[in-house]
Amino acid sequence: MSGLKKLISLASAAALTFSMCAVSASATEAYNPYNYDRWGDPIASQAGYTADYFVSGDDIGVGSLSEPADLFVSYDDLMYIVDKGNNRIIVTDMDFNLVREMKDFTYEGEATTLKKPTGIFVDQYTGAIYIADNENERVIKCDEEGNISKIYGRPDTELYSSDLTYNPNKVIVDKAGNVYVVVKSVTKGAVMFDSDGDFIGYYGANRVEQTAEVIANAFWNLISTEEQRSRTTKSTPIGFTNFDIDDMGFIYTVTESTETTTDLVKKLNPEGNNILDSLGVDNDFQFGDTSPTYYSIYAKNSSLTDIDIGPNGELNILDFQHGRIFQYDKEAWLLFIMGGTGEQLGTFRSATAIESYDNKLFVLDSRKNTVTVFTRTAFGEIVTEASNLYNDGKYEESLEPWLSVLKYDGNYRRAYIGIGNALFNRGDYREAMDYFEISISRSRYDRAYEGYRNEWIKAHFTLIIVVIIVLIVLLIVYGQLKKRGKLKFLRKGGA
């Protein structure tokens, strides 16, 4: 099949699949699964996950939940639910069978309780439980019986301004035992303590978005006096909202603000540098919903409220504004979008926290007071397999799964790019060009074209040299004949 015929055939299949997906999606979900094309426009897509059921406090057997604020799946396969309004922690197995309630705590022989807790983390190396005890202005470290071994309170240092409140919202711990705390009033990054509980600084601050106003203020500060600068409004970054840590020690952050596009999602190395910046050059990613320019004035930007790192390094990001879940692979390629706002199964009124386990996603709703369970579909399994193989460098092994993805959804742009990349790495440059052309990926198409051109030149090198030699000989002969006046004689003779 020629390249042109192949393009026409694939485009026809894509159009047919588009209509089939739109019908099947609306028939099985309370929301319409979609993805984005190269131009940033939403297009119907197959569901990568489907909402199976939801669980309430009554289902668990602990009475109604009240404003639940956080979820955490521990290393020993237990689910921790932070029941903020009831000042307790609910612990269940992965089927939501009750394991224990944590309401009563002890510190240095004295009883104590939680007050509006908002975050939790369980250390896989020590088993210690860390709770962001918001209105008690502390983070506690305890065991499963509620025995508190350490309290991380307000930092007693000039580096922590007296103007700042200390109400811990979220907490994580790294392999070295360093504790990172998100405090809403702090914009310098996470408040960081060492394993002994001593304050050691701030980690991972967001950058200030370079708006016209910020650039103008920076210019005037260069030429202003010290007195004038003291009266100038300072530009400060927006603090991130939530975070997670992976097995390699990288910390991922999300920022809930809808007023900025800078540092909405970050992957931080130990030095606090965002290494996601290096991925954006070639995969044109954007986190959350994309608003097409022709109706962006009416659309609401995403408000990213939580992030979870899945078993294969995928990023599960929760959008509070639209009640949606965005799943990306570890290279930040968008895989699936699911959820929405509403009362039906799979939609939310106040999506607050997200966790993953095996092939499931768990989403906490602080107004419905429920946990919704999503399970990966057959389509989702194939996409996940193809993405994992490709990201692990197994390009040829990923080819067949990517081709299978297109049988489910002919509009799935990531599959065209995956197939094109697999073919490119195999040296099938001409065929790779077709897939890159369909995906409207100019840079990849150019690379494939360059490879195809070099391959063609190599295959026809001998012929090219012969043609060049013949042309050179002809030019030499022509020059000699012209020099000797033979061409004039030949023209006269021919006449």
Short mmCIF file of C-alpha atoms in Angstrom, two decimals:
data_model
loop_
_atom_site.label_atom_id
_atom_site.label_comp_id
_atom_site.label_asym_id
_atom_site.label_seq_id
_atom_site.Cartn_x
_atom_site.Cartn_y
_atom_site.Cartn_z
CA MET A 1 0.00 0.00 0.00
CA SER A 2 1.41 3.43 -0.92
CA GLY A 3 1.94 6.10 1.72
CA LEU A 4 -0.96 8.20 0.40
CA LYS A 5 -3.37 5.28 0.35
CA LYS A 6 -2.29 4.32 3.83
CA LEU A 7 -2.96 7.81 5.12
CA ILE A 8 -6.43 7.81 3.56
CA SER A 9 -7.18 4.37 5.00
CA LEU A 10 -6.03 5.33 8.50
CA ALA A 11 -7.89 8.63 8.42
CA SER A 12 -11.11 6.83 7.41
CA ALA A 13 -10.66 4.36 10.23
CA ALA A 14 -10.10 7.23 12.65
CA ALA A 15 -13.31 8.97 11.58
CA LEU A 16 -15.30 5.75 11.96
CA THR A 17 -13.83 5.04 15.37
CA PHE A 18 -14.54 8.61 16.48
CA SER A 19 -18.29 8.17 16.02
CA MET A 20 -18.29 4.70 17.58
CA CYS A 21 -16.36 5.93 20.62
CA ALA A 22 -18.69 8.86 21.17
CA VAL A 23 -21.73 6.58 21.24
CA SER A 24 -20.23 3.82 23.38
CA ALA A 25 -18.68 6.23 25.88
CA SER A 26 -21.90 8.08 26.61
CA ALA A 27 -23.75 4.80 26.99
CA THR A 28 -21.47 3.36 29.68
CA GLU A 29 -20.24 6.33 31.74
CA ALA A 30 -21.87 9.28 33.49
CA TYR A 31 -19.32 11.44 31.67
CA ASN A 32 -17.87 11.41 28.16
CA PRO A 33 -14.27 10.14 28.06
CA TYR A 34 -12.11 12.33 25.84
CA ASN A 35 -8.52 13.16 24.95
CA TYR A 36 -6.79 15.95 23.03
CA ASP A 37 -5.61 16.14 19.44
CA ARG A 38 -2.47 17.91 18.23
CA TRP A 39 -4.28 21.26 18.11
CA GLY A 40 -5.40 21.02 21.73
CA ASP A 41 -9.04 20.32 20.87
CA PRO A 42 -10.96 17.68 22.88
CA ILE A 43 -11.95 14.57 20.94
CA ALA A 44 -14.01 11.56 22.00
CA SER A 45 -11.96 8.63 23.25
CA GLN A 46 -12.34 5.20 24.76
CA ALA A 47 -12.44 4.99 28.56
CA GLY A 48 -9.12 4.01 30.14
CA TYR A 49 -10.82 3.44 33.50
CA THR A 50 -14.41 2.88 34.49
CA ALA A 51 -16.08 3.80 37.80
CA ASP A 52 -17.06 0.55 39.53
CA TYR A 53 -18.56 1.60 42.85
CA PHE A 54 -18.24 4.03 45.74
CA VAL A 55 -17.83 3.43 49.47
CA SER A 56 -19.18 5.50 52.39
CA GLY A 57 -18.33 5.42 56.07
CA ASP A 58 -21.49 3.47 56.71
CA ASP A 59 -20.33 0.83 54.21
CA ILE A 60 -17.07 0.52 56.15
CA GLY A 61 -18.95 0.32 59.44
CA VAL A 62 -17.69 3.50 61.13
CA GLY A 63 -20.66 5.80 60.60
CA SER A 64 -20.73 8.74 58.22
CA LEU A 65 -17.51 10.40 57.18
CA SER A 66 -17.31 14.17 57.60
CA GLU A 67 -15.22 16.30 55.24
CA PRO A 68 -12.64 13.57 54.55
CA ALA A 69 -9.42 15.29 53.51
CA ASP A 70 -6.84 12.73 52.42
CA LEU A 71 -6.16 9.15 51.31
CA PHE A 72 -3.03 7.04 51.54
CA VAL A 73 -2.28 3.47 50.45
CA SER A 74 0.55 2.07 52.56
CA TYR A 75 3.34 -0.36 51.70
CA ASP A 76 1.46 -3.15 53.53
CA ASP A 77 -1.70 -2.72 51.42
CA LEU A 78 -3.79 -0.72 53.85
CA MET A 79 -5.98 2.27 53.02
CA TYR A 80 -5.78 5.27 55.37
CA ILE A 81 -8.67 7.77 55.22
CA VAL A 82 -8.25 11.12 57.00
CA ASP A 83 -11.74 11.84 58.37
CA LYS A 84 -11.20 15.53 59.06
CA GLY A 85 -14.61 16.46 60.46
CA ASN A 86 -14.63 13.53 62.89
CA ASN A 87 -10.99 14.04 63.99
CA ARG A 88 -9.95 10.48 63.24
CA ILE A 89 -8.07 8.20 60.87
CA ILE A 90 -9.92 5.22 59.35
CA VAL A 91 -7.76 2.24 58.36
CA THR A 92 -9.12 -0.49 56.07
CA ASP A 93 -7.79 -3.21 53.82
CA MET A 94 -8.01 -2.72 50.04
CA ASP A 95 -11.56 -4.12 50.03
CA PHE A 96 -12.61 -1.51 52.62
CA ASN A 97 -12.94 -3.95 55.50
CA LEU A 98 -12.28 -2.05 58.72
CA VAL A 99 -8.88 -2.69 60.32
CA ARG A 100 -8.91 0.02 63.01
CA GLU A 101 -9.89 3.57 63.93
CA MET A 102 -7.29 6.00 65.21
CA LYS A 103 -8.90 8.60 67.47
CA ASP A 104 -7.03 8.49 70.74
CA PHE A 105 -3.31 9.27 70.91
CA THR A 106 -0.71 9.38 73.63
CA TYR A 107 2.33 11.65 73.90
CA GLU A 108 4.76 11.38 76.80
CA GLY A 109 2.15 9.63 78.92
CA GLU A 110 -0.62 12.15 78.26
CA ALA A 111 -3.72 11.66 76.14
CA THR A 112 -4.24 13.87 73.10
CA THR A 113 -6.53 14.00 70.08
CA LEU A 114 -6.49 15.28 66.55
CA LYS A 115 -8.06 18.59 65.54
CA LYS A 116 -9.12 18.83 61.88
CA PRO A 117 -6.37 16.60 60.42
CA THR A 118 -5.77 17.12 56.69
CA GLY A 119 -2.92 14.85 55.56
CA ILE A 120 -1.26 11.49 56.22
CA PHE A 121 1.85 9.55 55.18
CA VAL A 122 3.07 6.08 56.17
CA ASP A 123 6.83 5.47 55.95
CA GLN A 124 7.49 2.18 54.14
CA TYR A 125 10.92 1.84 55.74
CA THR A 126 9.97 2.29 59.40
CA GLY A 127 6.18 1.83 59.45
CA ALA A 128 5.82 5.19 61.22
CA ILE A 129 2.63 7.16 60.58
CA TYR A 130 2.84 10.93 60.02
CA ILE A 131 -0.33 13.01 60.38
CA ALA A 132 -0.79 16.69 59.47
CA ASP A 133 -2.79 17.77 62.54
CA ASN A 134 -3.92 21.05 61.04
CA GLU A 135 -5.64 23.02 63.79
CA ASN A 136 -3.35 21.67 66.48
CA GLU A 137 -0.55 23.31 64.45
CA ARG A 138 1.64 20.25 64.36
CA VAL A 139 2.67 17.12 62.49
CA ILE A 140 2.75 14.03 64.66
CA LYS A 141 4.78 10.85 64.18
CA CYS A 142 3.17 7.81 65.76
CA ASP A 143 2.75 4.05 65.55
CA GLU A 144 -0.42 2.16 64.66
CA GLU A 145 -1.53 2.22 68.32
CA GLY A 146 -1.44 6.02 68.42
CA ASN A 147 1.72 6.33 70.50
CA ILE A 148 3.35 9.62 69.44
CA SER A 149 7.15 9.55 69.28
CA LYS A 150 7.78 13.01 67.84
CA ILE A 151 5.99 16.29 67.14
CA TYR A 152 7.01 18.66 64.36
CA GLY A 153 5.73 22.04 65.48
CA ARG A 154 6.16 25.60 64.32
CA PRO A 155 9.84 26.23 63.41
CA ASP A 156 11.53 28.31 66.10
CA THR A 157 13.76 30.35 63.84
CA GLU A 158 13.96 33.80 62.26
CA LEU A 159 13.78 32.08 58.87
CA TYR A 160 10.12 31.31 59.61
CA SER A 161 8.45 34.71 59.67
CA SER A 162 6.29 35.62 62.65
CA ASP A 163 3.65 36.78 60.16
CA LEU A 164 3.15 33.21 58.92
CA THR A 165 0.66 30.82 60.45
CA TYR A 166 1.61 27.17 60.93
CA ASN A 167 -1.27 24.91 59.96
CA PRO A 168 0.19 21.80 58.27
CA ASN A 169 -1.91 20.56 55.34
CA LYS A 170 0.09 17.68 53.83
CA VAL A 171 3.17 15.69 54.80
CA ILE A 172 5.62 13.27 53.17
CA VAL A 173 8.90 11.68 54.33
CA ASP A 174 11.97 10.67 52.28
CA LYS A 175 14.32 7.69 52.71
CA ALA A 176 16.60 9.66 55.03
CA GLY A 177 13.72 10.47 57.38
CA ASN A 178 13.50 14.12 56.34
CA VAL A 179 9.96 15.44 56.77
CA TYR A 180 8.36 17.80 54.24
CA VAL A 181 5.26 19.77 55.21
CA VAL A 182 2.94 21.83 53.01
CA VAL A 183 1.72 24.92 54.89
CA LYS A 184 -0.80 27.08 53.04
CA SER A 185 0.66 30.39 54.21
CA VAL A 186 4.19 29.47 53.12
CA THR A 187 5.12 30.26 49.50
CA LYS A 188 8.84 29.41 49.73
CA GLY A 189 8.19 25.69 49.27
CA ALA A 190 7.67 22.84 51.71
CA VAL A 191 8.77 23.37 55.30
CA MET A 192 11.55 20.83 55.83
CA PHE A 193 12.65 19.09 59.03
CA ASP A 194 15.44 16.56 59.51
CA SER A 195 14.87 13.16 61.14
CA ASP A 196 15.47 14.69 64.58
CA GLY A 197 12.73 17.25 64.07
CA ASP A 198 14.99 20.26 63.52
CA PHE A 199 13.97 22.83 60.91
CA ILE A 200 16.45 22.82 58.01
CA GLY A 201 14.84 25.16 55.48
CA TYR A 202 12.44 25.21 52.55
CA TYR A 203 12.24 22.88 49.57
CA GLY A 204 10.99 23.18 45.99
CA ALA A 205 9.57 26.71 45.81
CA ASN A 206 7.55 27.58 42.70
CA ARG A 207 8.87 30.25 40.37
CA VAL A 208 7.18 33.61 39.89
CA GLU A 209 5.28 33.65 36.60
CA GLN A 210 6.89 36.10 34.20
CA THR A 211 3.91 38.33 33.47
CA ALA A 212 4.22 41.78 31.94
CA GLU A 213 3.71 43.33 35.39
CA VAL A 214 6.47 41.23 36.95
CA ILE A 215 8.91 42.11 34.16
CA ALA A 216 8.04 45.80 34.45
CA ASN A 217 8.59 45.76 38.24
CA ALA A 218 11.95 44.06 37.76
CA PHE A 219 13.01 46.83 35.35
CA TRP A 220 11.95 49.64 37.68
CA ASN A 221 13.74 47.98 40.60
CA LEU A 222 16.98 48.23 38.62
CA ILE A 223 16.71 52.02 38.30
CA SER A 224 14.87 52.87 41.55
CA THR A 225 16.36 54.08 44.81
CA GLU A 226 16.36 51.87 47.88
CA GLU A 227 13.53 53.91 49.40
CA GLN A 228 11.44 53.54 46.24
CA ARG A 229 12.11 49.78 46.12
CA SER A 230 10.93 49.43 49.72
CA ARG A 231 7.52 50.80 48.69
CA THR A 232 7.24 48.53 45.64
CA THR A 233 4.92 45.51 45.78
CA LYS A 234 7.02 42.36 46.00
CA SER A 235 6.42 39.55 43.50
CA THR A 236 6.07 36.25 45.35
CA PRO A 237 5.47 32.75 43.98
CA ILE A 238 2.31 30.80 44.66
CA GLY A 239 2.89 27.93 47.05
CA PHE A 240 2.19 24.41 45.85
CA THR A 241 -0.84 22.58 47.23
CA ASN A 242 0.03 18.91 47.45
CA PHE A 243 2.79 16.42 46.72
CA ASP A 244 3.85 12.78 46.52
CA ILE A 245 7.17 10.93 46.54
CA ASP A 246 8.19 7.95 44.41
CA ASP A 247 10.43 4.98 45.23
CA MET A 248 13.45 6.76 43.76
CA GLY A 249 13.03 9.73 46.08
CA PHE A 250 11.73 12.22 43.49
CA ILE A 251 9.09 14.56 44.88
CA TYR A 252 6.16 15.59 42.66
CA THR A 253 4.15 18.72 43.42
CA VAL A 254 0.90 20.25 42.15
CA THR A 255 -0.33 23.83 42.46
CA GLU A 256 -4.06 24.44 42.75
CA SER A 257 -4.08 28.05 41.52
CA THR A 258 -6.02 28.83 38.33
CA GLU A 259 -4.21 32.17 38.00
CA THR A 260 -0.85 30.82 36.85
CA THR A 261 0.58 28.37 34.33
CA THR A 262 4.07 28.22 35.84
CA ASP A 263 5.11 25.13 37.83
CA LEU A 264 1.62 23.64 38.00
CA VAL A 265 3.23 20.19 38.14
CA LYS A 266 6.86 19.55 39.08
CA LYS A 267 9.16 16.57 39.52
CA LEU A 268 11.90 17.63 41.90
CA ASN A 269 15.31 16.05 42.35
CA PRO A 270 17.13 16.19 45.72
CA GLU A 271 18.43 19.67 44.89
CA GLY A 272 14.87 20.90 44.32
CA ASN A 273 15.23 21.33 40.55
CA ASN A 274 12.24 20.56 38.30
CA ILE A 275 13.32 17.85 35.86
CA LEU A 276 9.97 17.88 34.04
CA ASP A 277 11.19 21.02 32.28
CA SER A 278 13.51 18.88 30.15
CA LEU A 279 10.61 16.70 28.94
CA GLY A 280 8.50 19.48 27.48
CA VAL A 281 10.76 20.10 24.49
CA ASP A 282 9.52 17.18 22.42
CA ASN A 283 6.22 15.88 23.77
CA ASP A 284 4.30 19.19 23.90
CA PHE A 285 2.61 18.26 27.17
CA GLN A 286 0.29 20.40 29.22
CA PHE A 287 -1.24 19.43 32.54
CA GLY A 288 -4.95 19.62 33.19
CA ASP A 289 -7.62 20.75 30.73
CA THR A 290 -6.58 22.67 27.64
CA SER A 291 -8.85 25.57 26.68
CA PRO A 292 -9.02 26.12 22.91
CA THR A 293 -8.44 29.77 22.07
CA TYR A 294 -11.84 30.24 20.46
CA TYR A 295 -13.76 29.73 23.71
CA SER A 296 -11.07 30.16 26.37
CA ILE A 297 -12.74 33.28 27.76
CA TYR A 298 -15.69 31.12 28.84
CA ALA A 299 -13.71 28.10 30.08
CA LYS A 300 -12.47 27.62 33.62
CA ASN A 301 -8.86 26.59 34.09
CA SER A 302 -8.05 23.38 35.91
CA SER A 303 -7.36 23.54 39.64
CA LEU A 304 -4.90 20.72 40.38
CA THR A 305 -5.41 19.65 43.97
CA ASP A 306 -3.61 16.29 44.36
CA ILE A 307 -1.06 14.05 42.67
CA ASP A 308 -0.35 10.36 43.04
CA ILE A 309 2.54 8.38 41.56
CA GLY A 310 1.32 4.98 40.34
CA PRO A 311 3.05 1.58 40.26
CA ASN A 312 4.62 2.22 36.84
CA GLY A 313 5.58 5.82 37.52
CA GLU A 314 2.40 7.23 35.99
CA LEU A 315 1.16 10.58 37.26
CA ASN A 316 -2.46 10.61 38.46
CA ILE A 317 -3.52 14.24 38.85
CA LEU A 318 -6.82 15.37 40.34
CA ASP A 319 -8.58 18.48 39.05
CA PHE A 320 -10.76 20.00 41.78
CA GLN A 321 -12.35 22.53 39.42
CA HIS A 322 -13.81 19.98 37.00
CA GLY A 323 -13.80 16.83 39.14
CA ARG A 324 -11.56 15.11 36.61
CA ILE A 325 -8.63 12.73 36.79
CA PHE A 326 -5.77 13.15 34.32
CA GLN A 327 -3.37 10.23 34.01
CA TYR A 328 0.03 10.70 32.39
CA ASP A 329 2.83 8.20 31.86
CA LYS A 330 6.20 8.73 33.53
CA GLU A 331 7.37 10.79 30.54
CA ALA A 332 4.37 13.13 31.06
CA TRP A 333 2.40 11.92 28.01
CA LEU A 334 -1.36 12.20 28.56
CA LEU A 335 -2.96 8.73 28.68
CA PHE A 336 -6.54 9.12 29.96
CA ILE A 337 -9.06 11.65 31.23
CA MET A 338 -12.01 10.53 33.36
CA GLY A 339 -14.56 11.86 35.83
CA GLY A 340 -16.51 15.11 35.97
CA THR A 341 -18.82 17.09 38.23
CA GLY A 342 -22.22 15.71 39.22
CA GLU A 343 -24.03 13.26 41.45
CA GLN A 344 -23.69 10.09 39.35
CA LEU A 345 -21.16 7.35 39.91
CA GLY A 346 -17.80 8.49 38.55
CA THR A 347 -18.49 12.20 39.02
CA PHE A 348 -17.75 14.40 42.03
CA ARG A 349 -18.91 17.39 44.00
CA SER A 350 -15.58 18.09 45.70
CA ALA A 351 -12.77 15.82 44.49
CA THR A 352 -10.14 16.08 47.21
CA ALA A 353 -7.59 13.25 47.07
CA ILE A 354 -6.46 10.45 44.78
CA GLU A 355 -4.50 7.22 45.33
CA SER A 356 -3.66 4.25 43.10
CA TYR A 357 -3.19 0.56 43.74
CA ASP A 358 -2.48 -2.08 41.10
CA ASN A 359 -4.99 -1.36 38.26
CA LYS A 360 -7.33 0.78 40.39
CA LEU A 361 -7.72 4.45 41.25
CA PHE A 362 -9.39 5.72 44.43
CA VAL A 363 -10.86 9.23 44.57
CA LEU A 364 -12.05 10.91 47.75
CA ASP A 365 -15.00 13.34 47.65
CA SER A 366 -15.14 15.61 50.71
CA ARG A 367 -18.76 16.66 50.08
CA LYS A 368 -20.23 13.31 49.11
CA ASN A 369 -18.13 11.79 51.93
CA THR A 370 -17.28 8.81 49.75
CA VAL A 371 -14.39 7.02 48.05
CA THR A 372 -15.01 6.13 44.39
CA VAL A 373 -13.17 3.14 42.90
CA PHE A 374 -12.10 3.17 39.24
CA THR A 375 -10.80 0.02 37.49
CA ARG A 376 -8.65 0.00 34.36
CA THR A 377 -10.49 -1.20 31.23
CA ALA A 378 -9.21 -3.54 28.49
CA PHE A 379 -8.36 -0.46 26.43
CA GLY A 380 -6.55 1.01 29.42
CA GLU A 381 -4.53 -2.19 29.89
CA ILE A 382 -3.31 -2.17 26.28
CA VAL A 383 -2.36 1.53 26.40
CA THR A 384 -0.54 0.99 29.70
CA GLU A 385 1.35 -2.01 28.32
CA ALA A 386 2.39 -0.14 25.18
CA SER A 387 3.44 2.96 27.12
CA ASN A 388 5.45 0.98 29.69
CA LEU A 389 7.27 -1.02 27.01
CA TYR A 390 8.16 2.09 25.06
CA ASN A 391 9.28 4.07 28.13
CA ASP A 392 11.48 1.14 29.14
CA GLY A 393 13.25 1.32 25.78
CA LYS A 394 11.56 -1.78 24.34
CA TYR A 395 10.52 -0.02 21.15
CA GLU A 396 9.90 -2.99 18.89
CA GLU A 397 7.97 -4.84 21.62
CA SER A 398 5.69 -1.80 21.98
CA LEU A 399 4.75 -1.77 18.28
CA GLU A 400 2.03 -4.46 18.38
CA PRO A 401 0.32 -3.05 21.51
CA TRP A 402 0.28 0.43 19.93
CA LEU A 403 -1.29 -1.01 16.78
CA SER A 404 -3.91 -2.71 18.97
CA VAL A 405 -4.68 0.64 20.61
CA LEU A 406 -5.69 2.05 17.22
CA LYS A 407 -8.18 -0.79 16.77
CA TYR A 408 -9.97 0.53 19.86
CA ASP A 409 -9.53 4.24 19.17
CA GLY A 410 -8.36 5.57 15.81
CA ASN A 411 -8.09 9.09 17.28
CA TYR A 412 -5.55 8.17 19.96
CA ARG A 413 -2.67 10.45 18.97
CA ARG A 414 -0.20 8.95 21.42
CA ALA A 415 -0.51 5.62 19.59
CA TYR A 416 0.44 7.17 16.23
CA ILE A 417 3.48 8.77 17.85
CA GLY A 418 4.34 5.52 19.64
CA ILE A 419 4.10 3.54 16.39
CA GLY A 420 6.08 6.17 14.52
CA ASN A 421 8.81 6.14 17.17
CA ALA A 422 8.95 2.34 17.20
CA LEU A 423 9.26 2.26 13.40
CA PHE A 424 11.84 5.03 13.47
CA ASN A 425 13.98 3.15 16.00
CA ARG A 426 13.69 0.04 13.82
CA GLY A 427 14.91 2.00 10.82
CA ASP A 428 11.58 1.99 8.92
CA TYR A 429 11.81 5.73 8.27
CA ARG A 430 9.41 5.91 5.32
CA GLU A 431 6.58 4.20 7.20
CA ALA A 432 7.35 6.21 10.35
CA MET A 433 6.83 9.39 8.31
CA ASP A 434 3.23 8.35 7.58
CA TYR A 435 2.38 7.96 11.27
CA PHE A 436 4.11 11.19 12.25
CA GLU A 437 2.20 13.00 9.51
CA ILE A 438 -1.15 11.74 10.85
CA SER A 439 -0.19 12.78 14.39
CA ILE A 440 0.84 16.22 13.05
CA SER A 441 4.23 15.89 14.73
CA ARG A 442 6.48 18.06 12.58
CA SER A 443 9.75 17.59 14.48
CA ARG A 444 9.45 13.80 14.44
CA TYR A 445 8.43 13.83 10.78
CA ASP A 446 11.54 15.88 9.95
CA ARG A 447 13.78 13.40 11.78
CA ALA A 448 12.17 10.46 9.99
CA TYR A 449 12.50 12.26 6.64
CA GLU A 450 16.19 12.88 7.32
CA GLY A 451 16.67 9.20 8.12
CA TYR A 452 14.77 8.17 4.98
CA ARG A 453 16.81 10.58 2.84
CA ASN A 454 20.12 9.28 4.21
CA GLU A 455 18.94 5.70 3.72
CA TRP A 456 17.95 6.42 0.09
CA ILE A 457 21.29 8.06 -0.61
CA LYS A 458 23.14 5.09 0.87
CA ALA A 459 21.09 2.59 -1.19
CA HIS A 460 21.68 4.49 -4.44
CA PHE A 461 25.20 5.66 -3.71
CA THR A 462 26.85 3.76 -6.60
CA LEU A 463 24.31 5.03 -9.13
CA ILE A 464 24.67 8.58 -7.82
CA ILE A 465 28.48 8.41 -8.19
CA VAL A 466 28.18 6.99 -11.73
CA VAL A 467 25.75 9.76 -12.72
CA ILE A 468 28.03 12.39 -11.19
CA ILE A 469 31.08 10.97 -13.03
CA VAL A 470 29.16 10.86 -16.34
CA LEU A 471 28.03 14.46 -15.85
CA ILE A 472 31.60 15.54 -15.06
CA VAL A 473 32.94 13.74 -18.17
CA LEU A 474 30.23 15.34 -20.31
CA LEU A 475 31.06 18.76 -18.93
CA ILE A 476 34.77 18.21 -19.63
CA VAL A 477 34.07 17.04 -23.17
CA TYR A 478 31.74 19.96 -23.70
CA GLY A 479 34.38 22.36 -22.44
CA GLN A 480 37.06 20.93 -24.71
CA LEU A 481 34.83 20.95 -27.75
CA LYS A 482 33.81 24.51 -27.09
CA LYS A 483 37.43 25.55 -26.60
CA ARG A 484 38.44 24.04 -29.95
CA GLY A 485 35.51 25.53 -31.77
CA LYS A 486 34.03 22.15 -32.55
CA LEU A 487 30.62 23.11 -31.26
CA LYS A 488 30.39 25.91 -33.80
CA PHE A 489 31.39 23.50 -36.57
CA LEU A 490 28.85 20.97 -35.38
CA ARG A 491 26.12 23.61 -35.37
CA LYS A 492 27.05 24.66 -38.91
CA GLY A 493 27.22 21.04 -40.07
CA GLY A 494 23.89 20.31 -38.50
CA ALA A 495 22.44 23.31 -40.24
#
